mmCIF file of C-alpha atoms in Angstrom:
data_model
loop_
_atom_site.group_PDB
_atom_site.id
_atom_site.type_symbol
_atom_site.label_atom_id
_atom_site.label_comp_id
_atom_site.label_asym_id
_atom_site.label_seq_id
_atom_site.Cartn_x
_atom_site.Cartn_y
_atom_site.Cartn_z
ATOM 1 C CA UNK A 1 128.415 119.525 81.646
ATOM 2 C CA UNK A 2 131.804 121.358 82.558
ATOM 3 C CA UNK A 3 132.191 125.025 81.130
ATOM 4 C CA UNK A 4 135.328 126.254 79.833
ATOM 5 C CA UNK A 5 136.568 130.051 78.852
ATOM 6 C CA UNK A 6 136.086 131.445 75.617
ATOM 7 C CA UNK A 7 136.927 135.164 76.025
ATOM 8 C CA UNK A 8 134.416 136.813 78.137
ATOM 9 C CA UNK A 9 132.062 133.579 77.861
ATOM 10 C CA UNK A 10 131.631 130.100 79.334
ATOM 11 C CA UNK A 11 131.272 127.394 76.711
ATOM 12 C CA UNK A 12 130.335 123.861 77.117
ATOM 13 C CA UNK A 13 133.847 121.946 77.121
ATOM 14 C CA UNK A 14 132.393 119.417 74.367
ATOM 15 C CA UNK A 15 130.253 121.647 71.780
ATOM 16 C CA UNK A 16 128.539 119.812 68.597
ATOM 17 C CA UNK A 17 130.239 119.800 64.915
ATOM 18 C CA UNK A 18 127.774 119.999 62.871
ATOM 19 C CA UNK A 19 129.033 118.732 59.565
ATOM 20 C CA UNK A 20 126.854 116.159 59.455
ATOM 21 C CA UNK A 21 124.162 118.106 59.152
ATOM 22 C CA UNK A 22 124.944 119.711 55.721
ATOM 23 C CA UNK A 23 123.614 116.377 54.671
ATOM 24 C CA UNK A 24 126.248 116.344 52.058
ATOM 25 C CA UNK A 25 129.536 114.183 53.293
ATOM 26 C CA UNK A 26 128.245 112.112 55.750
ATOM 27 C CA UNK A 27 124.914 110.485 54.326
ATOM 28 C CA UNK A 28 121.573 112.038 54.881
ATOM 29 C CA UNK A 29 120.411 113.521 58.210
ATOM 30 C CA UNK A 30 116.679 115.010 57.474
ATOM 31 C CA UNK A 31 115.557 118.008 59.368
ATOM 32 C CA UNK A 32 113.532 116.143 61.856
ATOM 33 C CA UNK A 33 116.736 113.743 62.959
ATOM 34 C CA UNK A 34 118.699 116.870 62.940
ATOM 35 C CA UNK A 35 116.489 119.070 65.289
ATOM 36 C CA UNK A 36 116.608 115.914 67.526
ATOM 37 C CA UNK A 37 120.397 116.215 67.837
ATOM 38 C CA UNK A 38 120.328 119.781 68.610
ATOM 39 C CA UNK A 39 117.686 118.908 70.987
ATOM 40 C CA UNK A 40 119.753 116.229 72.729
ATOM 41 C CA UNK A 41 123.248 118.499 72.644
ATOM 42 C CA UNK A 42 120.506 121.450 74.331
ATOM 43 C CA UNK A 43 118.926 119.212 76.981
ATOM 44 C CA UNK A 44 122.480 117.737 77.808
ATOM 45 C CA UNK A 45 124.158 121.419 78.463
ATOM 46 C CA UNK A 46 125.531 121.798 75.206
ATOM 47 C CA UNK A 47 125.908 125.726 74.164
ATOM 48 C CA UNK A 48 128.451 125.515 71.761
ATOM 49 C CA UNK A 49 127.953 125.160 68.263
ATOM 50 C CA UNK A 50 130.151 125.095 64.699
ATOM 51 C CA UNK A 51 129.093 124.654 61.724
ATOM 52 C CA UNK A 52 130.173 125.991 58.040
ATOM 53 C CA UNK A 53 128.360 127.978 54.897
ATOM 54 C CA UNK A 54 129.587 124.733 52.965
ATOM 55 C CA UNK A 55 128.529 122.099 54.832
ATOM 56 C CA UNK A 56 125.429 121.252 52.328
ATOM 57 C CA UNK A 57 126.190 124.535 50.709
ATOM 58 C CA UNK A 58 124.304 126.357 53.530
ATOM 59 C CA UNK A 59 122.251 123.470 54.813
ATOM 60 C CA UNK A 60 123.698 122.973 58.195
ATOM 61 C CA UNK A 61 123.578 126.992 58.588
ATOM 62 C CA UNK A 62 119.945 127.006 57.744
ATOM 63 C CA UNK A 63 119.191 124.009 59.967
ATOM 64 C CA UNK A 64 120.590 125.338 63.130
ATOM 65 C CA UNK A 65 118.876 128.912 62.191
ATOM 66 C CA UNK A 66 115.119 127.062 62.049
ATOM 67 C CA UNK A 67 116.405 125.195 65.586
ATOM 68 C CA UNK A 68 117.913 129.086 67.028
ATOM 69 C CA UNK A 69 113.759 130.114 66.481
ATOM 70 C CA UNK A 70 112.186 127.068 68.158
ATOM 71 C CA UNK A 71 114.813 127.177 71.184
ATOM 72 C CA UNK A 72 114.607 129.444 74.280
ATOM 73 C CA UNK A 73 118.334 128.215 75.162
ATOM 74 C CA UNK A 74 121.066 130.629 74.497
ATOM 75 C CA UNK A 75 123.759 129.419 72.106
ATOM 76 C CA UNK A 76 127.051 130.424 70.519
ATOM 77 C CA UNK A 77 126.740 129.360 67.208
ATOM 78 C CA UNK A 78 130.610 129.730 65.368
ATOM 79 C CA UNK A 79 130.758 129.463 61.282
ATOM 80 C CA UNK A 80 133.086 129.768 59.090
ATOM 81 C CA UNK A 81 133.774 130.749 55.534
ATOM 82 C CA UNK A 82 136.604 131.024 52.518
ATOM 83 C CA UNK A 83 135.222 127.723 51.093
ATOM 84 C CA UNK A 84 132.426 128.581 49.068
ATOM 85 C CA UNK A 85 133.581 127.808 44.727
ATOM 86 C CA UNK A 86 130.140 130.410 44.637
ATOM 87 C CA UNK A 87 131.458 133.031 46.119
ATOM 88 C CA UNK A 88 132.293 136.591 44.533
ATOM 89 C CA UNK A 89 135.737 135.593 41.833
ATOM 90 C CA UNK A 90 135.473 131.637 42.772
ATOM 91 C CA UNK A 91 137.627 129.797 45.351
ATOM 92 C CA UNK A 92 140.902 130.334 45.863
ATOM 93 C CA UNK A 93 140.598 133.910 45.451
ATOM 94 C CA UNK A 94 137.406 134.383 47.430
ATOM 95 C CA UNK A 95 139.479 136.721 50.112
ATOM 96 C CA UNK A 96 138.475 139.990 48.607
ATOM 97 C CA UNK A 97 136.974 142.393 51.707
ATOM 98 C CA UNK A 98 133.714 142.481 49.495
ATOM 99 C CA UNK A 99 133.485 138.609 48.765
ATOM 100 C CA UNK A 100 134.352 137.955 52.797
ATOM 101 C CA UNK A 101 130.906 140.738 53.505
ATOM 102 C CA UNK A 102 129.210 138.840 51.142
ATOM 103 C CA UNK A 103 130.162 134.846 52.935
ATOM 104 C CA UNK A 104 129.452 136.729 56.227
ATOM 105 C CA UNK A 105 125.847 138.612 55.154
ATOM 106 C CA UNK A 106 124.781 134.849 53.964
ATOM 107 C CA UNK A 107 125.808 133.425 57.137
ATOM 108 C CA UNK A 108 123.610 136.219 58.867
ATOM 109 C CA UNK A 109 120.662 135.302 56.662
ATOM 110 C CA UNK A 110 121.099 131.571 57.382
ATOM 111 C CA UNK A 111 121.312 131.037 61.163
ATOM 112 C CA UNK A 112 118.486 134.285 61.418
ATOM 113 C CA UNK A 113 121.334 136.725 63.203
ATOM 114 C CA UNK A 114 121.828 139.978 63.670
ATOM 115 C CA UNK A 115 125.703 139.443 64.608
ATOM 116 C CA UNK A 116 127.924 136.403 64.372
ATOM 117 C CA UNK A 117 129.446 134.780 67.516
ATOM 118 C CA UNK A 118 132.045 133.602 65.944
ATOM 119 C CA UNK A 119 133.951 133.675 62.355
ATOM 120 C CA UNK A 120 136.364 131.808 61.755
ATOM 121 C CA UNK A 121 138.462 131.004 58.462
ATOM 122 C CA UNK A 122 138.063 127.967 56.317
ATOM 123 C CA UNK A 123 141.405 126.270 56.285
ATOM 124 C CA UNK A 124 142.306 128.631 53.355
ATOM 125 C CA UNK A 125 145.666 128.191 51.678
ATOM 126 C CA UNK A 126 148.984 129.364 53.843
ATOM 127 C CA UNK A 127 150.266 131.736 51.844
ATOM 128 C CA UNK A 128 146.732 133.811 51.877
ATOM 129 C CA UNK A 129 147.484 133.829 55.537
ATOM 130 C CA UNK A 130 150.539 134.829 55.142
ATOM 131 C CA UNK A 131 150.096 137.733 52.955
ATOM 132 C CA UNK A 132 147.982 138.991 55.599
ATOM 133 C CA UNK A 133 145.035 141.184 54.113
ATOM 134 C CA UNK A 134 142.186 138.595 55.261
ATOM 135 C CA UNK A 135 142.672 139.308 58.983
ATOM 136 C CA UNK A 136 142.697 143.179 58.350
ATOM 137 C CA UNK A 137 139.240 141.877 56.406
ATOM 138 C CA UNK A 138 138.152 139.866 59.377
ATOM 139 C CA UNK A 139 139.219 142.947 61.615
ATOM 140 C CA UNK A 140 136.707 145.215 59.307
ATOM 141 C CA UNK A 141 133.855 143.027 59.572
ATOM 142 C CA UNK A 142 134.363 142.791 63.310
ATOM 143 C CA UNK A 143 134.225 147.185 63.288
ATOM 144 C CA UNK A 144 131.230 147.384 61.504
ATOM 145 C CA UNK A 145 129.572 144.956 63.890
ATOM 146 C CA UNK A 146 128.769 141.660 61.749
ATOM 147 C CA UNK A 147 130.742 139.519 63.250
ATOM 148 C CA UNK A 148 131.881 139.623 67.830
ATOM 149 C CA UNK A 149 135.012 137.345 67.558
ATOM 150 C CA UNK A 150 136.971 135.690 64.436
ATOM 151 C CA UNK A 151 139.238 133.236 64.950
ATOM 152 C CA UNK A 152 140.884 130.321 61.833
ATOM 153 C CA UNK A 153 140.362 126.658 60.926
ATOM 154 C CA UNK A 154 144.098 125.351 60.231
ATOM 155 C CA UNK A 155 145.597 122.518 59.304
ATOM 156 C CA UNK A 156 148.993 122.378 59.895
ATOM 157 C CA UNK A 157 151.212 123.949 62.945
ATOM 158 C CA UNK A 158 153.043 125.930 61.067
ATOM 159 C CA UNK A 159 149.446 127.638 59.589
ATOM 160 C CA UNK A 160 148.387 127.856 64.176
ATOM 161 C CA UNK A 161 151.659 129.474 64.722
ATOM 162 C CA UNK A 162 151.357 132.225 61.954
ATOM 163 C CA UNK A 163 147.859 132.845 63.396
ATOM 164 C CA UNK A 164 149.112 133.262 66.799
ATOM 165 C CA UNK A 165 150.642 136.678 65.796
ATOM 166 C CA UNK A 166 147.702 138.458 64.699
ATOM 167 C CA UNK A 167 146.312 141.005 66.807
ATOM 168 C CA UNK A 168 143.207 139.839 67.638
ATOM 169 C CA UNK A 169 142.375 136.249 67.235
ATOM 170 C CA UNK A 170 140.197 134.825 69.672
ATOM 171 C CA UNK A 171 140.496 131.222 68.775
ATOM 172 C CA UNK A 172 142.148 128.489 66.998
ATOM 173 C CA UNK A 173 140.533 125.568 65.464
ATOM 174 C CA UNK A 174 142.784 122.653 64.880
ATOM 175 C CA UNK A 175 142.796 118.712 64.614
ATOM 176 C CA UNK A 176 143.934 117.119 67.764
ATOM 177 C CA UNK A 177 143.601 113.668 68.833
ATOM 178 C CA UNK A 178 144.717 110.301 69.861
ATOM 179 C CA UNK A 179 146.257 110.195 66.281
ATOM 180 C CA UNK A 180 147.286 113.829 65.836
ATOM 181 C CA UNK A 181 149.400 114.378 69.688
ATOM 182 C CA UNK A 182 152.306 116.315 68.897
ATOM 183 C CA UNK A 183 149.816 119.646 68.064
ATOM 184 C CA UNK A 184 150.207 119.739 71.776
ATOM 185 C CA UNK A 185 153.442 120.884 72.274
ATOM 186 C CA UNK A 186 153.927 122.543 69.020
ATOM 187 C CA UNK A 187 150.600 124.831 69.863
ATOM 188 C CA UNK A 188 149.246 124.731 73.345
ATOM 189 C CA UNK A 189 151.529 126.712 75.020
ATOM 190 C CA UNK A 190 151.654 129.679 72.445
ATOM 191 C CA UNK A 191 147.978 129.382 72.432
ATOM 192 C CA UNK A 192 147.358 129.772 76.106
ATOM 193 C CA UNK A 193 150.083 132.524 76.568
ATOM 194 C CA UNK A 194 148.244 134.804 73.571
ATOM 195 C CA UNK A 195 144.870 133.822 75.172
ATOM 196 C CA UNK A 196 143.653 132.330 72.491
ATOM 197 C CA UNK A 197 140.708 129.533 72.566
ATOM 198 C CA UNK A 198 141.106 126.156 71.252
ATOM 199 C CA UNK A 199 138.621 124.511 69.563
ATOM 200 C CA UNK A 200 139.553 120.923 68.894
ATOM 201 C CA UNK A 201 137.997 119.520 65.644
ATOM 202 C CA UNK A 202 138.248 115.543 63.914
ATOM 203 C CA UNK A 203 138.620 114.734 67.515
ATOM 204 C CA UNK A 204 137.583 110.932 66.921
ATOM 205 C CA UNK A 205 139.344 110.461 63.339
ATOM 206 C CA UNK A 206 136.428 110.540 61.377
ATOM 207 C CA UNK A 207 135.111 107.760 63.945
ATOM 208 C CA UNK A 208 137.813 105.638 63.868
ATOM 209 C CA UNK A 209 138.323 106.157 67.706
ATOM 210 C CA UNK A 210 135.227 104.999 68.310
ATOM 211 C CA UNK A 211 136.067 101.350 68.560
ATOM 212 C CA UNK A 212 133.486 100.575 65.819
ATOM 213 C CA UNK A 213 134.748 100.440 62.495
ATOM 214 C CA UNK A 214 136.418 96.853 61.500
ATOM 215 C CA UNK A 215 138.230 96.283 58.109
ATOM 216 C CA UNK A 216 134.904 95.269 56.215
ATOM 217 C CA UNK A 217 133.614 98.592 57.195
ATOM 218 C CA UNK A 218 131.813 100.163 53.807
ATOM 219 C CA UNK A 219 130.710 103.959 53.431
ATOM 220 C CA UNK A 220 128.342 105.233 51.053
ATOM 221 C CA UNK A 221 129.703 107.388 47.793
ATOM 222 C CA UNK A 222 128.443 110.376 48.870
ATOM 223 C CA UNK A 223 130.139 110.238 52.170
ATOM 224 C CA UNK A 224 133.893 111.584 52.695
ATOM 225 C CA UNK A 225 135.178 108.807 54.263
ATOM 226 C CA UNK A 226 134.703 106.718 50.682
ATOM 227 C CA UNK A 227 135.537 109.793 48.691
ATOM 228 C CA UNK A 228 138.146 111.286 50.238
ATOM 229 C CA UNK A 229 139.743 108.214 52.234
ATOM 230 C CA UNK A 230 143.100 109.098 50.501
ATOM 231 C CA UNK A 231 142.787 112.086 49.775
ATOM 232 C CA UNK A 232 141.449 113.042 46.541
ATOM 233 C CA UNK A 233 139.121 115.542 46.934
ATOM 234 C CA UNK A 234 140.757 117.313 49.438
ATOM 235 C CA UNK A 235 143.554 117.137 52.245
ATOM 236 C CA UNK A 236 143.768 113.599 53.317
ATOM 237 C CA UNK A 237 144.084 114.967 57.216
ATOM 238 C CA UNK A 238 140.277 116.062 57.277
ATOM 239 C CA UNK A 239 139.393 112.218 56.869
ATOM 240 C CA UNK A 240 140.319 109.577 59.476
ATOM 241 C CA UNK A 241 143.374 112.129 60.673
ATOM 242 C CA UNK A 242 145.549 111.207 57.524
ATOM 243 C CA UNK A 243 145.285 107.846 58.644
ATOM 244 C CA UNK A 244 145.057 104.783 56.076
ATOM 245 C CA UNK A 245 141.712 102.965 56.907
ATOM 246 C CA UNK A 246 142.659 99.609 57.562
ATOM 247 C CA UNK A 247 145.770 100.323 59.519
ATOM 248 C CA UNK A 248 143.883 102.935 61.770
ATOM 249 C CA UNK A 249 141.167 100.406 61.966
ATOM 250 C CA UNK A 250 144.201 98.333 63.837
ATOM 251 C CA UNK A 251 145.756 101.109 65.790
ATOM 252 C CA UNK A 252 142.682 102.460 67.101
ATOM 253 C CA UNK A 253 142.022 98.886 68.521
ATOM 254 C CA UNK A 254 145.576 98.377 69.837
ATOM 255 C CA UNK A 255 145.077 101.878 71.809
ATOM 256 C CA UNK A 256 141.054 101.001 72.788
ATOM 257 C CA UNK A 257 143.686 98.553 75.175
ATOM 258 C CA UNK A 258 145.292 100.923 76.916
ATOM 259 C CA UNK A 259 142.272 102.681 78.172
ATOM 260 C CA UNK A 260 140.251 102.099 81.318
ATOM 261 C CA UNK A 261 137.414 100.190 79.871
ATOM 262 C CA UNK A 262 135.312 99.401 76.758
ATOM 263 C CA UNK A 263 134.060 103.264 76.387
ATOM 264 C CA UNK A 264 136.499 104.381 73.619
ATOM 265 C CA UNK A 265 135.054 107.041 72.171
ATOM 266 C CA UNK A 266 134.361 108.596 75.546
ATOM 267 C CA UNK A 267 137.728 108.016 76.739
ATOM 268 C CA UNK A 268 139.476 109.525 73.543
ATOM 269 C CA UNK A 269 137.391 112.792 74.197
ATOM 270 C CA UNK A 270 138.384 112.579 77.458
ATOM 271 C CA UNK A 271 142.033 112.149 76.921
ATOM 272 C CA UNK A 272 141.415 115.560 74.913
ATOM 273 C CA UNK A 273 139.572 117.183 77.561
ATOM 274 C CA UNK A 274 142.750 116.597 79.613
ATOM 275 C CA UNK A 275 144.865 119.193 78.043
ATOM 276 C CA UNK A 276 143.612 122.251 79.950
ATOM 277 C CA UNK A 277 144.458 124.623 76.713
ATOM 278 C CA UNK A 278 141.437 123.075 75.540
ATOM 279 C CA UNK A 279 138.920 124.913 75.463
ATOM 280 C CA UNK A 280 136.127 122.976 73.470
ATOM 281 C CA UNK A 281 135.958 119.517 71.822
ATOM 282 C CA UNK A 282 133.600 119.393 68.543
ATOM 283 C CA UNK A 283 132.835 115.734 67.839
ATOM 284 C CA UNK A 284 129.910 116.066 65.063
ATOM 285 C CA UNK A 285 126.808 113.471 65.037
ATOM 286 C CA UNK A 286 124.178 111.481 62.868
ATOM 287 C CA UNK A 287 121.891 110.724 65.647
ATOM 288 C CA UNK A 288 121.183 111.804 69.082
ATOM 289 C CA UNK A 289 122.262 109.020 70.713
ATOM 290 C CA UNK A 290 126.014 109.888 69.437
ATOM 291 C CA UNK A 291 125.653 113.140 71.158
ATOM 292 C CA UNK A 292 124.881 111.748 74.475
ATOM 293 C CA UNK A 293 127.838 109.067 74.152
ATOM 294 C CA UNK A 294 130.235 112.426 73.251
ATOM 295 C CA UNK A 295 128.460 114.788 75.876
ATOM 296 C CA UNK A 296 129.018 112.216 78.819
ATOM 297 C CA UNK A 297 132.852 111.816 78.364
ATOM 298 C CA UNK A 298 132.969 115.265 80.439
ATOM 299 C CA UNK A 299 132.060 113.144 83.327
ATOM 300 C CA UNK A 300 134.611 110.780 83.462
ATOM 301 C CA UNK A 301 137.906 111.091 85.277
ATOM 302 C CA UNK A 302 141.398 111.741 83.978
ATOM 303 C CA UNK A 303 143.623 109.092 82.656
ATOM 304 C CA UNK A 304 146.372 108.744 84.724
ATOM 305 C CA UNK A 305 149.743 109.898 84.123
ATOM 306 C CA UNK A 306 151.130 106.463 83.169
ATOM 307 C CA UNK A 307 148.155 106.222 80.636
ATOM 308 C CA UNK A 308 149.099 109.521 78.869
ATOM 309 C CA UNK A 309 152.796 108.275 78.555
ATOM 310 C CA UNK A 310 151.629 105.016 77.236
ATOM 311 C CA UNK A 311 149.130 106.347 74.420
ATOM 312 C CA UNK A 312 152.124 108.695 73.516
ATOM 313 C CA UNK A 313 154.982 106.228 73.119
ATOM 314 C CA UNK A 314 152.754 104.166 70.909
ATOM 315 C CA UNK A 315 151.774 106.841 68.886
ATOM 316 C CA UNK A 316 155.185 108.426 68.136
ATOM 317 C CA UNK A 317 156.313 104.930 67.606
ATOM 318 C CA UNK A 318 153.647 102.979 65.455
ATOM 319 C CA UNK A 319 150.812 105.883 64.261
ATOM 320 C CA UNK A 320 152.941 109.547 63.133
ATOM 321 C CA UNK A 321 154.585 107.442 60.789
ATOM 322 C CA UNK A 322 151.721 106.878 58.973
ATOM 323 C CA UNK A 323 150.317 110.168 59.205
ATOM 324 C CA UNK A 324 149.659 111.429 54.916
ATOM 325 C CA UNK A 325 148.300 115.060 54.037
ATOM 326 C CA UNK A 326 149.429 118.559 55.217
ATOM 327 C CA UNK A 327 150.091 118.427 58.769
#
């Protein structure tokens, strides 16, 4: 595994999303399947870690905190929070200083910290952002010694760029991928001159770079890729990259033909991975052999120049058209 900068610390260049594990939007992953996957991510050089205090409503928190007391690896475990409809007056006004202590303290209490690595806001809505209080909040929590960095989940650009001006940050997460390219040059640069890490999430479209999904693919109801395939629980980005099933199903195969072989998935982290503003890649997984497949893409070489230029032509051509949701 290659090892990127994150501040003052060296994290794994493709971390684990762990989603997944909330057993809630992806299908059921027990606790002994999800262990194994933290296993796997450990044993492969993984250190990097995100999850969320609403994936499975705490779930995913309290799976990786059982894992943090079996392991003798150190790991940077990032959450995130603004989410919860539970929380202290109800989401969207969940941004009070006391209802962020309280999102934080239960994060504490479910990974089994004394101090967060990383907290990072829950793609909350722009103009909460821009009104500005929740990053003196975030600032607070960071003085009194709950939390070491705090950083923001974003959706759009415009949401990056307006994050890039607080004093502060220490990372970005955004969705960037082979169907989401112009984030580059809207965001990179800013990013890199400010410092500030970038943690790539939905890097494989909700797996629709992976080169397996055809049009007769199914999902199960419970899973966000049935329930939210157009967007009606939430923005359409989050699932398949704002990208209508069955014509990503057909783009993602056109591109699979650009690339060096039959690894796609690898070779769509790695195309990632060669943007050296990134600084982590978070592909999530259902079972430990997905992890390996995303782990070993840090071993393969860069695509070439004239690969690069070719997956972007056809995607300002053929794919940001299509692109639906908040972006």
């Amino acid at each position: 595994m290659n090892y990127r900068t994150f501040q003052s610390e060296k994290i794994a260049e493709i971390g684990l999303g762990t989603w997944q594990l909330g057993s809630a939007d992806w299908g059921v992953v027990d606790e002994n399947e999800a262990f194994s996957i933290l296993q796997q991510f450990v044993d492969l050089g993984g250190n990097f870690i995100d999850t969320a205090d609403v994936y499975g409503m705490g779930i995913s928190e309290k799976t990786i905190g059982a894992f943090l007391k079996k392991t003798d690896t150190s790991l940077f475990v990032a959450t995130k929070l603004g989410r919860r409809h539970d929380a202290p007056n109800g989401w969207p006004q969940n941004f009070t200083l006391e209802s962020m202590r309280k999102q934080v303290l239960d994060s504490l209490e479910h990974l089994g910290v004394q101090q967060l690595f990383l907290e990072q806001l829950h793609c909350i809505p722009t103009e909460t952002m821009k009104e500005g209080t929740v990053f003196e909040h975030l600032r607070t929590l960071r003085n009194e010694g709950l939390i070491r960095y705090w950083g923001a989940s974003v959706e759009t650009s415009e949401e990056a760029l307006l994050c890039l001006e607080q004093e502060g940050i220490a990372s970005l997460q955004i969705i960037f991928n082979l169907f989401r390219q112009h984030v580059a040059e809207e965001v990179f640069q800013k990013a890199a001159e400010k410092n500030v890490a970038l943690i790539i999430r939905v890097p494989l479209a909700s797996g629709l770079l992976t080169g397996k999904f055809n049009t007769n693919t199914t999902f199960s109801e419970k899973d966000h890729r049935q329930y939210n395939a157009n967007g009606e629980a939430f923005n359409a980005g989050e699932t398949f990259s704002g990208m209508p099933f069955t014509a990503g199903v057909k783009l993602a195969a056109e591109m699979a033909a650009m690339l060096p072989d039959n690894r796609t998935a690898q070779w769509a982290l790695r195309w990632i991975l060669d943007h050296p503003e990134v600084t982590t890649i978070i592909p999530g997984a259902s079972r430990p052999s997905q992890v390996e497949t995303n782990m070993n893409a840090a071993m393969l070489p860069p695509l070439n120049e004239e690969t690069h230029q070719q997956l972007r032509s056809f995607y300002n051509l053929n794919v940001k058209p299509l692109i639906r949701g908040h972006y």
